[in-house]
mmCIF file of C-alpha atoms and ligand atoms in Angstrom:
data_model
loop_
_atom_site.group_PDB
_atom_site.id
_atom_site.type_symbol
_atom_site.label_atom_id
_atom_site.label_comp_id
_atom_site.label_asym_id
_atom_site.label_seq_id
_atom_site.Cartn_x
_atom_site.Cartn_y
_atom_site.Cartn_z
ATOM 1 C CA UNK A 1 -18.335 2.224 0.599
ATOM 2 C CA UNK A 2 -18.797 5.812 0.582
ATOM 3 C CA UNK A 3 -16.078 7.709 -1.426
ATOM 4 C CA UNK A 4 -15.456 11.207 0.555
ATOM 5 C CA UNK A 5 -12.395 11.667 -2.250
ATOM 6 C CA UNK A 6 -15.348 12.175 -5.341
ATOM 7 C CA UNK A 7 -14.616 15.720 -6.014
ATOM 8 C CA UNK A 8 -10.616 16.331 -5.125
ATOM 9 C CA UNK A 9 -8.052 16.196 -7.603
ATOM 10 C CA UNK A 10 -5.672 12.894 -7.969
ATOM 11 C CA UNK A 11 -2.898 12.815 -6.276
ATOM 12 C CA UNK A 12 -1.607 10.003 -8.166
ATOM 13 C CA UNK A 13 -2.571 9.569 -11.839
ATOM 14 C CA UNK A 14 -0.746 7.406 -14.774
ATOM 15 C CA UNK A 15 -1.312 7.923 -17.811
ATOM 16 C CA UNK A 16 -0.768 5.230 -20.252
ATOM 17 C CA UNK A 17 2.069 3.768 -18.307
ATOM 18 C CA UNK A 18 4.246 0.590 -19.156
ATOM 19 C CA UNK A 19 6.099 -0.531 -16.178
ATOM 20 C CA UNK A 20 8.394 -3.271 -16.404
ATOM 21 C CA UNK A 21 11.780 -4.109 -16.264
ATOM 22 C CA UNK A 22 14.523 -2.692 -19.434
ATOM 23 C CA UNK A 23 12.653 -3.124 -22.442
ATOM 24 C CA UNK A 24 10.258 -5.796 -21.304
ATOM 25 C CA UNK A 25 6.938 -4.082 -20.739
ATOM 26 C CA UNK A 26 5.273 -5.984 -17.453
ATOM 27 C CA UNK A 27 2.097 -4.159 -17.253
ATOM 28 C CA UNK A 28 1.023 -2.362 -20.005
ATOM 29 C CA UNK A 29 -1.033 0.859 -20.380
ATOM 30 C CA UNK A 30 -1.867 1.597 -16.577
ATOM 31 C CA UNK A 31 -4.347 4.434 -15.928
ATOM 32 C CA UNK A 32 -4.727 4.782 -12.925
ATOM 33 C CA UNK A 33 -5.711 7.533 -10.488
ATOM 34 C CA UNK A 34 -5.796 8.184 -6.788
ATOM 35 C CA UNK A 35 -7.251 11.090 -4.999
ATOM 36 C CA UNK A 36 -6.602 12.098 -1.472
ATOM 37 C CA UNK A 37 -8.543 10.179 1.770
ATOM 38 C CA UNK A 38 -8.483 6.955 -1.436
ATOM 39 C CA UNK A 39 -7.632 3.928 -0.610
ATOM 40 C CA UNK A 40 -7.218 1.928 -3.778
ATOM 41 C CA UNK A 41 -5.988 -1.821 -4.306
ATOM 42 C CA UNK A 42 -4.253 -3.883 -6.603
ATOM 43 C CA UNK A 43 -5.286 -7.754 -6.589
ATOM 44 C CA UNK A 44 -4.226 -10.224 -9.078
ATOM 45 C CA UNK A 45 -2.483 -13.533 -8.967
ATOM 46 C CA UNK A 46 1.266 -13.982 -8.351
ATOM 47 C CA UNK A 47 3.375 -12.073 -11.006
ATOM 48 C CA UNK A 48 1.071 -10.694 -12.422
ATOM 49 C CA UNK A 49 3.065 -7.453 -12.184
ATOM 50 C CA UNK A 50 1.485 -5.611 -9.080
ATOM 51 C CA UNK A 51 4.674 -4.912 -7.303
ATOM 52 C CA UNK A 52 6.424 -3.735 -10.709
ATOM 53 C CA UNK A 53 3.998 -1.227 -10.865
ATOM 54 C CA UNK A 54 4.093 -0.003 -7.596
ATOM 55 C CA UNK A 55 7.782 0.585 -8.124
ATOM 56 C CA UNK A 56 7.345 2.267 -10.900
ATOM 57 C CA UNK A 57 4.714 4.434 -9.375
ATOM 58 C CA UNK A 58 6.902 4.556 -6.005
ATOM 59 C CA UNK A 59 9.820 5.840 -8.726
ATOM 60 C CA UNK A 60 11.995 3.170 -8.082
ATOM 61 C CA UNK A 61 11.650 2.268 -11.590
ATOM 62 C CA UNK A 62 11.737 4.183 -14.671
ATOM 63 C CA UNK A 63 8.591 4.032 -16.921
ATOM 64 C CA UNK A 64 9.202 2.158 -20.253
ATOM 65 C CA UNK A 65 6.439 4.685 -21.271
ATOM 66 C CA UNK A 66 3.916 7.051 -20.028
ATOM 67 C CA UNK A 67 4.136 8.979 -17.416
ATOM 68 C CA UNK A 68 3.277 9.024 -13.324
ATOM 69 C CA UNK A 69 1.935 12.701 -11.944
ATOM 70 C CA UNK A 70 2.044 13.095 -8.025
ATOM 71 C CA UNK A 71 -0.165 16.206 -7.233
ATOM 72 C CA UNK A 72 -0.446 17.341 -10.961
ATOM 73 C CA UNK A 73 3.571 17.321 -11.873
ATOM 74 C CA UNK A 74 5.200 14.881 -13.390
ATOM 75 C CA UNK A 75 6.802 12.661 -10.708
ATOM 76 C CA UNK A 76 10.995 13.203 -12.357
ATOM 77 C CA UNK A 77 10.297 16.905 -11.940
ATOM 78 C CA UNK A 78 10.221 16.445 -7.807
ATOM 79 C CA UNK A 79 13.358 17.080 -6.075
ATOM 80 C CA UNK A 80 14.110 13.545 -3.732
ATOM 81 C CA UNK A 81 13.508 15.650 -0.867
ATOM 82 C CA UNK A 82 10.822 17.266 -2.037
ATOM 83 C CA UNK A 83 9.286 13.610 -3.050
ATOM 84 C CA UNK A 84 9.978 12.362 0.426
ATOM 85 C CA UNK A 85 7.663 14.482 2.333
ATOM 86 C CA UNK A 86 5.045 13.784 -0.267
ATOM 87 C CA UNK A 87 4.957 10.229 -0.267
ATOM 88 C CA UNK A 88 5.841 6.989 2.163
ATOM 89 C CA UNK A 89 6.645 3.460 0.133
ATOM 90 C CA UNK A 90 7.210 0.249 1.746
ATOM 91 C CA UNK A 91 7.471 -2.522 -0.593
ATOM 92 C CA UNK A 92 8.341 -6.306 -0.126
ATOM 93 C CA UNK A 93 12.246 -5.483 0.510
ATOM 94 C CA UNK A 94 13.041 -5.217 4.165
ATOM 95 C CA UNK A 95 15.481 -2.499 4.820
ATOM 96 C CA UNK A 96 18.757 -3.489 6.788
ATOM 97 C CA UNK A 97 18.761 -1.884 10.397
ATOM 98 C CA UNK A 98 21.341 -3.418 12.080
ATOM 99 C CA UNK A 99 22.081 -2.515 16.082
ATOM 100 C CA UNK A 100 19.290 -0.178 16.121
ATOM 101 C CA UNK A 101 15.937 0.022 18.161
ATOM 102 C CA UNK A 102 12.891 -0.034 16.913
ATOM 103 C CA UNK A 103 12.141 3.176 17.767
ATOM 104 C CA UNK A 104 15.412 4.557 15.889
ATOM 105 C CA UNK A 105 13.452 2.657 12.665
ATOM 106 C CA UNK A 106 10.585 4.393 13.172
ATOM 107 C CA UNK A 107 12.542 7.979 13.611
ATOM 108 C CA UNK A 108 13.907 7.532 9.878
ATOM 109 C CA UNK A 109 10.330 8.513 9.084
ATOM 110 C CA UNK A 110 11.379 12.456 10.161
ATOM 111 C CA UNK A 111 14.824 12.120 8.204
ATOM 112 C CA UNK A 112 12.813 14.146 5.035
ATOM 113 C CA UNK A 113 12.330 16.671 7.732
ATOM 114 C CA UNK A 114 15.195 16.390 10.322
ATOM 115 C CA UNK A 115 17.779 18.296 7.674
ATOM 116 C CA UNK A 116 21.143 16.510 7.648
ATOM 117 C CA UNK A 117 21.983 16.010 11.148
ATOM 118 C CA UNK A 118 18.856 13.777 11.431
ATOM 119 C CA UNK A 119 18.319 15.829 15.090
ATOM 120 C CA UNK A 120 14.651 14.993 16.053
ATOM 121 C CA UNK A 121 12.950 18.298 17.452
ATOM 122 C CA UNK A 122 10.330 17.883 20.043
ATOM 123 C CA UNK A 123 8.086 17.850 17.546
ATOM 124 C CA UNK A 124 9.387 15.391 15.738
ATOM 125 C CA UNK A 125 9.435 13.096 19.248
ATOM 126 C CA UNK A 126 5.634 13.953 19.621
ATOM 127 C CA UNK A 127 4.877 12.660 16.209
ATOM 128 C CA UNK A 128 6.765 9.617 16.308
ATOM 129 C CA UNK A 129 5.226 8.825 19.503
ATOM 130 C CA UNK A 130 1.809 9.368 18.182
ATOM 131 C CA UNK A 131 2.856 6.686 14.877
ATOM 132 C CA UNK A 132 3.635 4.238 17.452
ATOM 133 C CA UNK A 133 0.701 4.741 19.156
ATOM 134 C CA UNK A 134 -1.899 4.638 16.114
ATOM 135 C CA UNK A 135 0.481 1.177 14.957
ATOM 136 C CA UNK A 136 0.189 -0.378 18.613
ATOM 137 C CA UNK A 137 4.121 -0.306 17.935
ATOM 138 C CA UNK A 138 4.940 1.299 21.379
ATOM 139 C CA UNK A 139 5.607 -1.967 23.477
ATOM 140 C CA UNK A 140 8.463 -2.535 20.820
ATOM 141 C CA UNK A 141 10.165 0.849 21.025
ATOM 142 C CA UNK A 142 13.175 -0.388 22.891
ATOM 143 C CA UNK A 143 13.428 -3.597 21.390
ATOM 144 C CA UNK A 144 16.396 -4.722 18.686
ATOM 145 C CA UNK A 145 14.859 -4.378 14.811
ATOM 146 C CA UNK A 146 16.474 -7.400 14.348
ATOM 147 C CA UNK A 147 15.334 -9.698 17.135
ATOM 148 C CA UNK A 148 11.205 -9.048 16.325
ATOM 149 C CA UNK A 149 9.009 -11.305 13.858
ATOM 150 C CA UNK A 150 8.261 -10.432 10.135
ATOM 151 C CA UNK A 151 4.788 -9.385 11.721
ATOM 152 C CA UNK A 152 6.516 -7.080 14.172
ATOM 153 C CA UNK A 153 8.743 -5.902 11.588
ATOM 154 C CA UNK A 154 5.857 -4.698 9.073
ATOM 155 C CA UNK A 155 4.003 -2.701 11.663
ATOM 156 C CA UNK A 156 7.369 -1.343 12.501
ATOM 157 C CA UNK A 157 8.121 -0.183 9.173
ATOM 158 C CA UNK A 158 4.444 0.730 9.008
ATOM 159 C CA UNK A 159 4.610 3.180 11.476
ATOM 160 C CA UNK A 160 7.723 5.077 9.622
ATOM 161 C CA UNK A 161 5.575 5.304 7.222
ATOM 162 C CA UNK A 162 3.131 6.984 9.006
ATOM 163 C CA UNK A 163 5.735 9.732 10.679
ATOM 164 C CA UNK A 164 7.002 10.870 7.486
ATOM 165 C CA UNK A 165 3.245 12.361 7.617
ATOM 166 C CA UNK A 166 2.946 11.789 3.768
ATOM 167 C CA UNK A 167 0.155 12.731 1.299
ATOM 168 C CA UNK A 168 0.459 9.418 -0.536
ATOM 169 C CA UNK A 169 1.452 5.851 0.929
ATOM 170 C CA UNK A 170 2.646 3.149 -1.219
ATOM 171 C CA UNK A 171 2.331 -0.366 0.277
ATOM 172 C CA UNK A 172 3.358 -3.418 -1.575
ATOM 173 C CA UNK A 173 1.019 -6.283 0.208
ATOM 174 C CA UNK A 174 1.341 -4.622 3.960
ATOM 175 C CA UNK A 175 -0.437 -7.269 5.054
ATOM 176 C CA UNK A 176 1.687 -9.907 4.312
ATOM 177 C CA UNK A 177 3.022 -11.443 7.647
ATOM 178 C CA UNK A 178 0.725 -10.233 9.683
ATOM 179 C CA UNK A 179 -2.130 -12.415 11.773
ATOM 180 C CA UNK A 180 -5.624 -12.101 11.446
ATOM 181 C CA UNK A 181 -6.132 -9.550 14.632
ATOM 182 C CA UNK A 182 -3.035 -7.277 12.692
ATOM 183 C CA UNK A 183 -4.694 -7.559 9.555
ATOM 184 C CA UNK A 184 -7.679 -6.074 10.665
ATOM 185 C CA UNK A 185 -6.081 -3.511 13.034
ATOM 186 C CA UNK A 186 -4.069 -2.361 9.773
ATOM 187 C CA UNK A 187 -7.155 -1.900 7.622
ATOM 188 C CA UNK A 188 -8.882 -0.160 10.524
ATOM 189 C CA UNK A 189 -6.110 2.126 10.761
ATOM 190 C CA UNK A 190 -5.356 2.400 7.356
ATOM 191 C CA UNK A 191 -9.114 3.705 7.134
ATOM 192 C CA UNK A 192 -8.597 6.279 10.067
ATOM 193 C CA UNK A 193 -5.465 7.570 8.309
ATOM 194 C CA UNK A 194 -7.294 7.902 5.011
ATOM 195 C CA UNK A 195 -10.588 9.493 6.549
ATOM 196 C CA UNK A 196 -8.625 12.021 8.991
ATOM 197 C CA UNK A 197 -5.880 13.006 7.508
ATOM 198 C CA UNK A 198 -6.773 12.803 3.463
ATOM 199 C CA UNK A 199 -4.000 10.409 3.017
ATOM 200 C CA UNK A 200 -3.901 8.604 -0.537
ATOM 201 C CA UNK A 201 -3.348 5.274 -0.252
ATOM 202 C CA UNK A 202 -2.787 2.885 -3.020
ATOM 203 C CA UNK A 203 -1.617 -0.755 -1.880
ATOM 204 C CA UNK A 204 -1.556 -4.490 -3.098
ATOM 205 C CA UNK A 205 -3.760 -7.036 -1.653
ATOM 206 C CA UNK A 206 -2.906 -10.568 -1.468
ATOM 207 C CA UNK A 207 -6.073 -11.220 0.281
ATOM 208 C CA UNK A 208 -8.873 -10.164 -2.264
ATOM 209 C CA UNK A 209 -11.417 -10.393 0.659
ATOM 210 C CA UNK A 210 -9.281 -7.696 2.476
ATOM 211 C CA UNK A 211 -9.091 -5.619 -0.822
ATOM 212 C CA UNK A 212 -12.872 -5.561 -0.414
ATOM 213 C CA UNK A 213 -12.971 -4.569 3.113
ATOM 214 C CA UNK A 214 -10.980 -1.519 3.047
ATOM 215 C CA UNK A 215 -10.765 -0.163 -0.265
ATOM 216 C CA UNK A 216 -13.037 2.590 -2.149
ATOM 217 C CA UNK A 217 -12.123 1.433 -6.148
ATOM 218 C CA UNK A 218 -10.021 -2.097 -6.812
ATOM 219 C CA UNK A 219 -7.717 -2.565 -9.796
ATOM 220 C CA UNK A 220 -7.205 -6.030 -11.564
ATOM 221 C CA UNK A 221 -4.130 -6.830 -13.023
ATOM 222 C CA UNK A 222 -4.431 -9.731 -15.177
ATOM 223 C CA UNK A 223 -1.594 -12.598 -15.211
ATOM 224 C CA UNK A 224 -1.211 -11.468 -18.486
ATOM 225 C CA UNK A 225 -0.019 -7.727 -17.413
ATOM 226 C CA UNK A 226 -3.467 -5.822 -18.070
ATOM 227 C CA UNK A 227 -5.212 -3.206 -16.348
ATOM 228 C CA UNK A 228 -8.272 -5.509 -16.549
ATOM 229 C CA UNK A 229 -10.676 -3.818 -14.566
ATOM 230 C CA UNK A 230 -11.095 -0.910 -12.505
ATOM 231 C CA UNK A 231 -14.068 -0.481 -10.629
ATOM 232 C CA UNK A 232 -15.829 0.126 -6.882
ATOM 233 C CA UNK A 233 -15.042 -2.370 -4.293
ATOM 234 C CA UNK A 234 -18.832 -4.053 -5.117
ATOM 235 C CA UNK A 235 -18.739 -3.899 -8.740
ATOM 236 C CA UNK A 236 -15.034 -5.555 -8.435
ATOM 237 C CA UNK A 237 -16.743 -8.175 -5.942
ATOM 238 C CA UNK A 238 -18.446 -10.517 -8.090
ATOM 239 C CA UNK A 239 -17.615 -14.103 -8.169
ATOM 240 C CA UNK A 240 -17.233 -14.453 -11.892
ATOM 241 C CA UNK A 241 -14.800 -11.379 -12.046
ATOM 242 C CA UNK A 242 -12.547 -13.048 -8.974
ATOM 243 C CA UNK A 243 -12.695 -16.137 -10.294
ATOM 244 C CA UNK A 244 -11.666 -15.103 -14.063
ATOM 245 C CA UNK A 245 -8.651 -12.888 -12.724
ATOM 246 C CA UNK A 246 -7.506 -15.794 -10.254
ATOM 247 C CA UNK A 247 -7.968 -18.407 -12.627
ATOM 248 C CA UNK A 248 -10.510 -20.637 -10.774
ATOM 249 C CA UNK A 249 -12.415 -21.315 -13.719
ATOM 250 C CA UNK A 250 -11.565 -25.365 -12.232
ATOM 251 C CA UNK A 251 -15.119 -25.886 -10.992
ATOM 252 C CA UNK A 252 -13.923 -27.286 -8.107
ATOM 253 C CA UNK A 253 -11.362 -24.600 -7.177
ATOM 254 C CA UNK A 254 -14.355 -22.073 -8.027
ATOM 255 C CA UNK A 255 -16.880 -23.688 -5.696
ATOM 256 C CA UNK A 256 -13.831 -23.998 -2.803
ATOM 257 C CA UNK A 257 -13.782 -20.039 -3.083
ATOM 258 C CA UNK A 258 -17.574 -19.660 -3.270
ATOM 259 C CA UNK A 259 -17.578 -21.613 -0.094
ATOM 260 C CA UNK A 260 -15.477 -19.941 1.629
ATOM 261 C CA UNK A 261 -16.655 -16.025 0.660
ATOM 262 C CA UNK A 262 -20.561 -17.410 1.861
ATOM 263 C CA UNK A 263 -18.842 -19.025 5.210
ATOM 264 C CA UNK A 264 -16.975 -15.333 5.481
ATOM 265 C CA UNK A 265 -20.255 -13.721 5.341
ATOM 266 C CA UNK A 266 -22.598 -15.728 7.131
ATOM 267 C CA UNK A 267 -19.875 -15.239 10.102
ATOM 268 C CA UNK A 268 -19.977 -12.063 9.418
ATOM 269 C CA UNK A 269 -24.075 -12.078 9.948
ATOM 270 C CA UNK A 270 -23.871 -13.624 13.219
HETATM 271 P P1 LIG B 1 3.202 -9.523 -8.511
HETATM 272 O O1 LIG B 1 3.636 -8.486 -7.551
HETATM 273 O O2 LIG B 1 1.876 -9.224 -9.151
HETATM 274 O O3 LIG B 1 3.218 -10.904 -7.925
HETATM 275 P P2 LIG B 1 5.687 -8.836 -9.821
HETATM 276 O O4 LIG B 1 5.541 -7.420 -10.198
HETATM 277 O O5 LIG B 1 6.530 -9.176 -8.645
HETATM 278 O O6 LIG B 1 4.250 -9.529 -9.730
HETATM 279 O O7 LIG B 1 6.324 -9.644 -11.042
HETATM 280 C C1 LIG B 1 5.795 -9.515 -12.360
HETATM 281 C C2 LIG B 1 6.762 -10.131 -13.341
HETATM 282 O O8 LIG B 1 7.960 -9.371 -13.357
HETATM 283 C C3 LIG B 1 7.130 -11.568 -13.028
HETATM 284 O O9 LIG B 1 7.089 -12.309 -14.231
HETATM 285 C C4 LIG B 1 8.545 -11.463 -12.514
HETATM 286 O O10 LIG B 1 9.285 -12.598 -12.850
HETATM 287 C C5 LIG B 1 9.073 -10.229 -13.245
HETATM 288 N N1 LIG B 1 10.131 -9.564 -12.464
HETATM 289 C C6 LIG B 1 10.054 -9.205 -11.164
HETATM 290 N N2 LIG B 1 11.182 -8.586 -10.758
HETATM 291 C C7 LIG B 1 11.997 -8.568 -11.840
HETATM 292 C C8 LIG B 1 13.315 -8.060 -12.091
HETATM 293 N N3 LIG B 1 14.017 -7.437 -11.118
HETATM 294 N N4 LIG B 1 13.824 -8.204 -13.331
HETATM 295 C C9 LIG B 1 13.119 -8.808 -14.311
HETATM 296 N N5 LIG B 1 11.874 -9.312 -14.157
HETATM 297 C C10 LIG B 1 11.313 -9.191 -12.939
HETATM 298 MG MG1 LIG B 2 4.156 -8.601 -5.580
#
């Protein structure tokens, strides 16, 4: 994949970062950096610490130690509302949104840019109608938050993200929930916001396949809490590396996944 983002600055860098939860270091020594039109990935197996260190990029945790840099300054030095035009997170946690429309979700996305009242200029109607648009969101505008599906939910919540109009988007397995036509819609859009508007996106994949797909450089977190590897999406790709991090060194397991990245491929030939 072609990486338009070689010669910019990171907008996101850690340096030597333990995230984790009090004193108990999860993932240990992250560096990581992302610069803007990125899209980079996390994959790993289950608790292997992926989310815990999106939070603690996303600044919903503290680091145990190191430090996270948005655009060159330390991330504590940003004012919340100056952090809230600069970046759009949406982690596993589902926000409450009870009695409102879908559309009145989406509209939190101007709130960093509203001022108090939370009054939406025109402007601010143009570009939420444009989010819904790019999300294929707009059929639910009217509809109760609360009465959709997970799937409808995540694109929802999606497309907040995308009307904040953010230089950085932090996604914590986006998508999770989500059928296979969704999934690919997301990553397709996910590239357009990336490519168009320079957005930095760093995310965590469930799917490793997916992480392939869409992302310029992949990050493996090990189950024990490393930064194991860091590479392009091909150099990531290789069926000993996958099967190390995932722990499908079961032949059988190993030869289940083989099988099913050659049957991915061959359809993909066709
Ligand atoms: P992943 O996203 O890679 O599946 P997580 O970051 O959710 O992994 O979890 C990594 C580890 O952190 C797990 O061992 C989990 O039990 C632990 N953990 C997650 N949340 C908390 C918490 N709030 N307090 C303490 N430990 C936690
Ligand atoms: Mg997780």
């Amino acid at each position: 994949m072609i990486n338009k983002a070689v010669n910019r600055e990171p907008v996101i860098k850690t340096e030597n970062l333990d995230s984790g939860y009090g004193k108990k270091v999860i993932v240990a020594g992250a560096e990581i950096t992302v610069k803007p039109g990125e899209i980079v990935s996390l994959i790993g197996p289950n608790g292997a610490g992926k989310s815990t260190l999106l939070r603690t990029i996303a600044g919903q945790l503290e680091p145990i130690a190191g430090t996270v840099y948005i655009d060159g300054k330390e991330r504590h030095g940003y004012a919340s509302a100056e952090i809230a035009r600069k970046q759009a997170v949406m982690l596993t946690e589902r926000p409450p949104a009870e009695r409102m429309s879908c559309m009145e979700v989406i509209s939190l996305g101007r709130y960093p840019y509203t001022g108090r009242l939370g009054i939406l200029s025109q402007d601010d109607r143009r570009i939420v109608q444009e989010a819904m648009e790019l999300v294929h969101v707009s059929e639910l505008a009217g509809s109760s938050y609360d009465q959709i599906s997970d799937g409808q939910k995540q694109r929802v919540l999606l497309a907040r993200a995308v009307c904040q109009e953010p230089e950085i988007m932090i996604l914590d397995e986006p998508t999770a929930y989500l059928d296979i036509k969704h999934k690919l819609e997301f990553l397709d859009m996910l590239r357009d916001l990336t490519g168009k508007r320079g957005i930095a996106v760093i995310m965590s994949m469930h799917e490793p396949e997916l992480a392939h797909l869409v992302s310029d450089r992949v990050i493996c977190v090990s189950a024990d809490g490393r930064v194991e590897m860091t590479g392009t999406s091909d150099e990531v790709f290789r069926d000993e590396i996958i099967s190390r991090l995932y722990g499908l060194d079961d032949g059988r397991l190993r030869d289940l996944y083989t099988g099913f990245v050659r049957s991915l491929e061959g359809s993909a030939g066709c």
